[in-house]
Amino acid sequence: MADGLRPRPVVLLHGWTMRGAIFNDLIARLPAELDCHAPDLPGHGELAAAEPSLSAAARTLSALLEERDLTDVVLVGWSMGAAVAWRYVEDFGADRIAGLMSVDMSPKLACGPDWPHGLIGQSAEDLETTTRRMIADWPGMAEAIATTMFGHREGAPGYSRGDALAQILSNDPAKMIAMWKALALMDQRQVIKTLPCPLLASAGALSRVYPASSAAWLAETAPRGEMHSFSASGHSPHLEEPDAFAARLVDFATSLQPSVA
């Protein structure tokens, strides 16, 4: 337990086009010693009407931590969720955070001559082309997103490619494109260089979204960083290897020391 009196809080932040319920199966696999929270982020799920941005999502997270009086928190950010966690630390500090686990994410999406760790094969110009494709054919883009979420086309054992596609298509395309644009423009590398809490940078070895070098850079750059690769997973290891993911999360949470007031 975080302070010997109550379970350590774990806040799970979902990826782009998903919602907090994506973590239900994972939460069921975690011990009672972890007090889990999986909010919907702006533009998604119960907050579908809210205008999405990284700053708005960070404010949503801040409000949740304050309203529920959560301290010594383990933040788990999958894809976009990791970007939200980093933005939260940038905007609000890490006084409430014991540690952060990122899941298959890069602090900068656009690749370039000096940055090979972004979205696979996506330069800034490619990202602009992708945005135009989203605007012109969101259903077609949803098919592509659902396919690349996993290391294998059929999806995960308890969450198929069809399940992913239905979830993606349940969103307002305009809200999803707005958040995509925010992600495409972000550069959170400086945040990582000064991150005040431990970082477990995890990745799927079969990811078709980010190269393994993204997690390696995070682990090497964060002052207290380490890396973990899920060998049988793509972009969604909590879905593709749920038992292994749960075990690694428990190990990470157990390793963290409570903050000293």
mmCIF file of C-alpha atoms in Angstrom:
data_model
loop_
_atom_site.group_PDB
_atom_site.id
_atom_site.type_symbol
_atom_site.label_atom_id
_atom_site.label_comp_id
_atom_site.label_asym_id
_atom_site.label_seq_id
_atom_site.Cartn_x
_atom_site.Cartn_y
_atom_site.Cartn_z
ATOM 1 C CA MET A 1 0.000 0.000 0.000
ATOM 2 C CA ALA A 2 1.122 3.539 -0.736
ATOM 3 C CA ASP A 3 1.119 4.772 2.863
ATOM 4 C CA GLY A 4 0.385 1.657 4.905
ATOM 5 C CA LEU A 5 -3.249 2.730 5.400
ATOM 6 C CA ARG A 6 -4.914 2.562 2.000
ATOM 7 C CA PRO A 7 -4.311 1.042 -1.416
ATOM 8 C CA ARG A 8 -2.019 2.914 -3.783
ATOM 9 C CA PRO A 9 -4.029 4.746 -6.439
ATOM 10 C CA VAL A 10 -3.478 3.801 -10.066
ATOM 11 C CA VAL A 11 -4.895 6.123 -12.729
ATOM 12 C CA LEU A 12 -5.143 4.592 -16.190
ATOM 13 C CA LEU A 13 -5.302 6.995 -19.135
ATOM 14 C CA HIS A 14 -6.664 5.622 -22.391
ATOM 15 C CA GLY A 15 -5.446 6.075 -25.931
ATOM 16 C CA TRP A 16 -6.824 8.210 -28.746
ATOM 17 C CA THR A 17 -10.286 7.088 -29.982
ATOM 18 C CA MET A 18 -10.688 4.783 -26.956
ATOM 19 C CA ARG A 19 -12.268 5.347 -23.501
ATOM 20 C CA GLY A 20 -11.589 4.462 -19.870
ATOM 21 C CA ALA A 21 -13.567 1.212 -20.057
ATOM 22 C CA ILE A 22 -10.787 -0.217 -22.247
ATOM 23 C CA PHE A 23 -9.004 -0.981 -18.968
ATOM 24 C CA ASN A 24 -11.849 -2.953 -17.341
ATOM 25 C CA ASP A 25 -10.277 -6.340 -18.018
ATOM 26 C CA LEU A 26 -6.877 -5.180 -16.782
ATOM 27 C CA ILE A 27 -8.371 -3.742 -13.595
ATOM 28 C CA ALA A 28 -10.059 -7.080 -12.895
ATOM 29 C CA ARG A 29 -6.623 -8.723 -12.986
ATOM 30 C CA LEU A 30 -5.023 -6.309 -10.516
ATOM 31 C CA PRO A 31 -4.900 -6.892 -6.742
ATOM 32 C CA ALA A 32 -7.012 -5.021 -4.212
ATOM 33 C CA GLU A 33 -3.850 -3.283 -3.026
ATOM 34 C CA LEU A 34 -4.193 -1.072 -6.103
ATOM 35 C CA ASP A 35 -7.065 1.417 -6.182
ATOM 36 C CA CYS A 36 -7.798 1.837 -9.897
ATOM 37 C CA HIS A 37 -9.351 4.795 -11.691
ATOM 38 C CA ALA A 38 -9.892 4.929 -15.472
ATOM 39 C CA PRO A 39 -11.494 8.233 -16.507
ATOM 40 C CA ASP A 40 -12.726 9.164 -19.945
ATOM 41 C CA LEU A 41 -10.710 12.024 -21.428
ATOM 42 C CA PRO A 42 -12.134 15.077 -23.240
ATOM 43 C CA GLY A 43 -13.750 14.227 -26.564
ATOM 44 C CA HIS A 44 -14.122 10.560 -25.565
ATOM 45 C CA GLY A 45 -16.777 8.470 -23.815
ATOM 46 C CA GLU A 46 -18.696 10.359 -21.144
ATOM 47 C CA LEU A 47 -16.748 13.507 -22.025
ATOM 48 C CA ALA A 48 -17.536 13.245 -25.740
ATOM 49 C CA ALA A 49 -19.003 16.744 -25.816
ATOM 50 C CA ALA A 50 -15.883 18.348 -24.326
ATOM 51 C CA GLU A 51 -13.406 19.981 -26.671
ATOM 52 C CA PRO A 52 -10.328 17.759 -26.752
ATOM 53 C CA SER A 53 -6.792 18.999 -26.264
ATOM 54 C CA LEU A 54 -3.802 17.935 -24.227
ATOM 55 C CA SER A 55 -4.239 20.860 -21.865
ATOM 56 C CA ALA A 56 -7.936 20.047 -21.356
ATOM 57 C CA ALA A 57 -7.085 16.411 -20.701
ATOM 58 C CA ALA A 58 -4.413 17.428 -18.188
ATOM 59 C CA ARG A 59 -6.977 19.597 -16.414
ATOM 60 C CA THR A 60 -9.397 16.663 -16.340
ATOM 61 C CA LEU A 61 -6.734 14.528 -14.711
ATOM 62 C CA SER A 62 -5.864 17.267 -12.226
ATOM 63 C CA ALA A 63 -9.510 17.657 -11.234
ATOM 64 C CA LEU A 64 -9.883 13.907 -10.710
ATOM 65 C CA LEU A 65 -6.811 13.718 -8.477
ATOM 66 C CA GLU A 66 -7.996 16.661 -6.394
ATOM 67 C CA GLU A 67 -11.651 15.628 -6.143
ATOM 68 C CA ARG A 68 -10.756 12.088 -5.063
ATOM 69 C CA ASP A 69 -7.799 13.263 -2.970
ATOM 70 C CA LEU A 70 -5.401 10.874 -4.695
ATOM 71 C CA THR A 71 -1.721 11.046 -3.764
ATOM 72 C CA ASP A 72 1.292 8.794 -4.410
ATOM 73 C CA VAL A 73 -0.415 7.908 -7.676
ATOM 74 C CA VAL A 74 0.879 5.541 -10.331
ATOM 75 C CA LEU A 75 -0.060 7.067 -13.685
ATOM 76 C CA VAL A 76 -0.386 4.606 -16.564
ATOM 77 C CA GLY A 77 -0.690 6.302 -19.944
ATOM 78 C CA TRP A 78 -1.357 4.275 -23.063
ATOM 79 C CA SER A 79 -0.417 6.113 -26.270
ATOM 80 C CA MET A 80 -2.303 9.433 -26.073
ATOM 81 C CA GLY A 81 -2.725 8.759 -22.359
ATOM 82 C CA ALA A 82 1.043 9.007 -21.900
ATOM 83 C CA ALA A 83 1.034 12.378 -23.662
ATOM 84 C CA VAL A 84 -1.694 13.504 -21.264
ATOM 85 C CA ALA A 85 0.344 12.303 -18.278
ATOM 86 C CA TRP A 86 3.430 14.196 -19.465
ATOM 87 C CA ARG A 87 1.364 17.329 -20.084
ATOM 88 C CA TYR A 88 -0.115 17.007 -16.598
ATOM 89 C CA VAL A 89 3.371 16.923 -15.081
ATOM 90 C CA GLU A 90 4.371 19.922 -17.193
ATOM 91 C CA ASP A 91 1.309 21.957 -16.176
ATOM 92 C CA PHE A 92 0.692 20.816 -12.590
ATOM 93 C CA GLY A 93 3.910 19.221 -11.354
ATOM 94 C CA ALA A 94 4.335 15.754 -9.884
ATOM 95 C CA ASP A 95 3.609 16.270 -6.189
ATOM 96 C CA ARG A 96 0.762 13.759 -6.371
ATOM 97 C CA ILE A 97 2.624 11.285 -8.600
ATOM 98 C CA ALA A 98 4.741 8.376 -7.360
ATOM 99 C CA GLY A 99 5.598 7.036 -10.804
ATOM 100 C CA LEU A 100 4.566 7.006 -14.442
ATOM 101 C CA MET A 101 4.254 4.060 -16.832
ATOM 102 C CA SER A 102 4.032 4.964 -20.515
ATOM 103 C CA VAL A 103 2.684 2.407 -22.961
ATOM 104 C CA ASP A 104 3.923 2.486 -26.572
ATOM 105 C CA MET A 105 4.226 6.251 -27.000
ATOM 106 C CA SER A 106 6.704 8.844 -28.200
ATOM 107 C CA PRO A 107 7.052 12.415 -26.902
ATOM 108 C CA LYS A 108 7.128 13.697 -30.508
ATOM 109 C CA LEU A 109 5.182 12.083 -33.351
ATOM 110 C CA ALA A 110 6.890 13.596 -36.391
ATOM 111 C CA CYS A 111 10.104 11.896 -37.470
ATOM 112 C CA GLY A 112 12.958 13.895 -38.920
ATOM 113 C CA PRO A 113 16.716 13.767 -39.536
ATOM 114 C CA ASP A 114 17.403 14.291 -35.816
ATOM 115 C CA TRP A 115 14.393 12.373 -34.473
ATOM 116 C CA PRO A 116 13.807 8.793 -35.671
ATOM 117 C CA HIS A 117 11.675 7.809 -32.657
ATOM 118 C CA GLY A 118 8.250 9.097 -33.718
ATOM 119 C CA LEU A 119 5.427 7.356 -35.569
ATOM 120 C CA ILE A 120 6.909 4.756 -37.877
ATOM 121 C CA GLY A 121 7.534 6.253 -41.310
ATOM 122 C CA GLN A 122 5.786 9.541 -40.529
ATOM 123 C CA SER A 123 7.523 12.853 -41.181
ATOM 124 C CA ALA A 124 5.770 16.160 -40.508
ATOM 125 C CA GLU A 125 4.616 16.169 -44.135
ATOM 126 C CA ASP A 126 3.290 12.616 -43.790
ATOM 127 C CA LEU A 127 1.316 13.613 -40.699
ATOM 128 C CA GLU A 128 -0.309 16.414 -42.666
ATOM 129 C CA THR A 129 -1.260 13.909 -45.364
ATOM 130 C CA THR A 130 -2.726 11.626 -42.708
ATOM 131 C CA THR A 131 -4.794 14.518 -41.341
ATOM 132 C CA ARG A 132 -6.205 15.235 -44.791
ATOM 133 C CA ARG A 133 -7.071 11.558 -45.163
ATOM 134 C CA MET A 134 -8.924 11.614 -41.834
ATOM 135 C CA ILE A 135 -10.982 14.580 -42.942
ATOM 136 C CA ALA A 136 -11.788 13.002 -46.309
ATOM 137 C CA ASP A 137 -12.441 9.424 -45.168
ATOM 138 C CA TRP A 138 -12.833 8.897 -41.430
ATOM 139 C CA PRO A 139 -14.339 5.376 -41.767
ATOM 140 C CA GLY A 140 -11.373 4.317 -43.864
ATOM 141 C CA MET A 141 -8.989 5.799 -41.324
ATOM 142 C CA ALA A 142 -10.850 3.990 -38.540
ATOM 143 C CA GLU A 143 -10.163 0.700 -40.315
ATOM 144 C CA ALA A 144 -6.460 1.529 -40.436
ATOM 145 C CA ILE A 145 -6.360 2.521 -36.756
ATOM 146 C CA ALA A 146 -8.092 -0.696 -35.688
ATOM 147 C CA THR A 147 -5.673 -2.776 -37.728
ATOM 148 C CA THR A 148 -2.491 -1.158 -36.438
ATOM 149 C CA MET A 149 -3.594 -1.282 -32.777
ATOM 150 C CA PHE A 150 -2.367 -4.857 -32.509
ATOM 151 C CA GLY A 151 0.634 -6.953 -33.413
ATOM 152 C CA HIS A 152 -1.695 -9.360 -35.244
ATOM 153 C CA ARG A 153 -4.518 -8.299 -37.534
ATOM 154 C CA GLU A 154 -7.219 -10.262 -35.683
ATOM 155 C CA GLY A 155 -6.624 -8.281 -32.494
ATOM 156 C CA ALA A 156 -6.240 -9.394 -28.892
ATOM 157 C CA PRO A 157 -7.701 -12.495 -27.188
ATOM 158 C CA GLY A 158 -10.486 -10.580 -25.417
ATOM 159 C CA TYR A 159 -10.671 -7.548 -27.680
ATOM 160 C CA SER A 160 -10.843 -8.117 -31.409
ATOM 161 C CA ARG A 161 -10.088 -5.838 -34.305
ATOM 162 C CA GLY A 162 -13.871 -5.612 -34.788
ATOM 163 C CA ASP A 163 -14.313 -4.468 -31.185
ATOM 164 C CA ALA A 164 -11.677 -1.792 -31.726
ATOM 165 C CA LEU A 165 -13.299 -0.617 -34.956
ATOM 166 C CA ALA A 166 -16.722 -0.301 -33.297
ATOM 167 C CA GLN A 167 -15.219 1.771 -30.494
ATOM 168 C CA ILE A 168 -13.357 4.054 -32.904
ATOM 169 C CA LEU A 169 -16.461 4.636 -35.021
ATOM 170 C CA SER A 170 -18.521 5.504 -31.927
ATOM 171 C CA ASN A 171 -16.601 8.780 -31.614
ATOM 172 C CA ASP A 172 -17.305 12.169 -33.191
ATOM 173 C CA PRO A 173 -14.777 12.363 -36.061
ATOM 174 C CA ALA A 174 -14.330 16.123 -35.613
ATOM 175 C CA LYS A 175 -13.345 15.639 -31.968
ATOM 176 C CA MET A 176 -10.925 12.842 -32.880
ATOM 177 C CA ILE A 177 -9.287 14.907 -35.616
ATOM 178 C CA ALA A 178 -8.923 17.862 -33.251
ATOM 179 C CA MET A 179 -7.070 15.690 -30.726
ATOM 180 C CA TRP A 180 -4.982 14.104 -33.476
ATOM 181 C CA LYS A 181 -3.848 17.562 -34.584
ATOM 182 C CA ALA A 182 -2.817 18.377 -31.011
ATOM 183 C CA LEU A 183 -0.811 15.162 -30.786
ATOM 184 C CA ALA A 184 0.824 15.746 -34.169
ATOM 185 C CA LEU A 185 2.060 19.163 -33.065
ATOM 186 C CA MET A 186 3.326 18.252 -29.595
ATOM 187 C CA ASP A 187 6.960 17.987 -28.555
ATOM 188 C CA GLN A 188 7.337 16.818 -24.960
ATOM 189 C CA ARG A 189 10.992 15.838 -25.085
ATOM 190 C CA GLN A 190 12.026 18.557 -22.640
ATOM 191 C CA VAL A 191 9.440 17.311 -20.137
ATOM 192 C CA ILE A 192 11.049 13.873 -20.237
ATOM 193 C CA LYS A 193 14.516 15.309 -19.655
ATOM 194 C CA THR A 194 13.383 16.863 -16.374
ATOM 195 C CA LEU A 195 10.721 14.341 -15.305
ATOM 196 C CA PRO A 196 10.718 14.393 -11.488
ATOM 197 C CA CYS A 197 9.220 10.926 -10.963
ATOM 198 C CA PRO A 198 10.307 7.425 -12.038
ATOM 199 C CA LEU A 199 9.299 6.445 -15.579
ATOM 200 C CA LEU A 200 8.703 2.913 -16.807
ATOM 201 C CA ALA A 201 8.704 3.222 -20.598
ATOM 202 C CA SER A 202 6.961 0.136 -21.941
ATOM 203 C CA ALA A 203 6.467 -0.914 -25.530
ATOM 204 C CA GLY A 204 5.121 -3.722 -27.650
ATOM 205 C CA ALA A 205 7.880 -5.544 -29.502
ATOM 206 C CA LEU A 206 5.474 -6.100 -32.420
ATOM 207 C CA SER A 207 4.206 -2.509 -32.512
ATOM 208 C CA ARG A 208 3.319 -1.164 -35.932
ATOM 209 C CA VAL A 209 2.850 2.338 -34.507
ATOM 210 C CA TYR A 210 6.097 3.276 -32.734
ATOM 211 C CA PRO A 211 9.613 1.831 -32.998
ATOM 212 C CA ALA A 212 11.232 0.219 -29.959
ATOM 213 C CA SER A 213 13.687 3.103 -29.967
ATOM 214 C CA SER A 214 10.905 5.394 -28.656
ATOM 215 C CA ALA A 215 10.738 3.573 -25.335
ATOM 216 C CA ALA A 216 14.519 3.198 -25.270
ATOM 217 C CA TRP A 217 14.945 6.962 -25.682
ATOM 218 C CA LEU A 218 12.431 7.639 -22.914
ATOM 219 C CA ALA A 219 14.179 5.240 -20.542
ATOM 220 C CA GLU A 220 17.614 6.658 -21.312
ATOM 221 C CA THR A 221 16.527 10.301 -21.159
ATOM 222 C CA ALA A 222 14.296 10.411 -18.079
ATOM 223 C CA PRO A 223 16.342 10.987 -14.899
ATOM 224 C CA ARG A 224 14.883 7.811 -13.389
ATOM 225 C CA GLY A 225 13.860 5.814 -16.430
ATOM 226 C CA GLU A 226 13.679 2.134 -17.274
ATOM 227 C CA MET A 227 12.288 0.215 -20.237
ATOM 228 C CA HIS A 228 10.168 -2.896 -20.573
ATOM 229 C CA SER A 229 9.213 -4.632 -23.825
ATOM 230 C CA PHE A 230 6.205 -6.945 -24.139
ATOM 231 C CA SER A 231 7.435 -9.557 -26.589
ATOM 232 C CA ALA A 232 4.074 -10.764 -27.957
ATOM 233 C CA SER A 233 2.342 -7.370 -28.203
ATOM 234 C CA GLY A 234 1.865 -4.595 -30.679
ATOM 235 C CA HIS A 235 0.565 -1.162 -29.713
ATOM 236 C CA SER A 236 -1.802 -2.499 -27.018
ATOM 237 C CA PRO A 237 0.073 -4.784 -24.582
ATOM 238 C CA HIS A 238 -2.524 -4.382 -21.821
ATOM 239 C CA LEU A 239 -4.993 -6.049 -24.215
ATOM 240 C CA GLU A 240 -2.636 -8.426 -26.004
ATOM 241 C CA GLU A 241 -0.722 -9.702 -22.945
ATOM 242 C CA PRO A 242 -3.005 -8.763 -20.054
ATOM 243 C CA ASP A 243 -1.488 -11.071 -17.438
ATOM 244 C CA ALA A 244 2.075 -10.046 -18.237
ATOM 245 C CA PHE A 245 1.056 -6.392 -18.297
ATOM 246 C CA ALA A 246 -0.724 -6.652 -14.956
ATOM 247 C CA ALA A 247 2.296 -8.370 -13.389
ATOM 248 C CA ARG A 248 4.710 -5.704 -14.646
ATOM 249 C CA LEU A 249 2.445 -2.907 -13.455
ATOM 250 C CA VAL A 250 2.206 -4.482 -9.994
ATOM 251 C CA ASP A 251 5.986 -4.844 -9.844
ATOM 252 C CA PHE A 252 6.442 -1.197 -10.807
ATOM 253 C CA ALA A 253 3.862 0.055 -8.332
ATOM 254 C CA THR A 254 5.384 -2.058 -5.548
ATOM 255 C CA SER A 255 8.855 -0.687 -6.274
ATOM 256 C CA LEU A 256 7.823 2.944 -5.780
ATOM 257 C CA GLN A 257 8.431 4.646 -2.479
ATOM 258 C CA PRO A 258 5.697 6.852 -1.005
ATOM 259 C CA SER A 259 6.446 10.550 -1.080
ATOM 260 C CA VAL A 260 7.622 12.291 2.060
ATOM 261 C CA ALA A 261 5.439 15.221 3.119
#
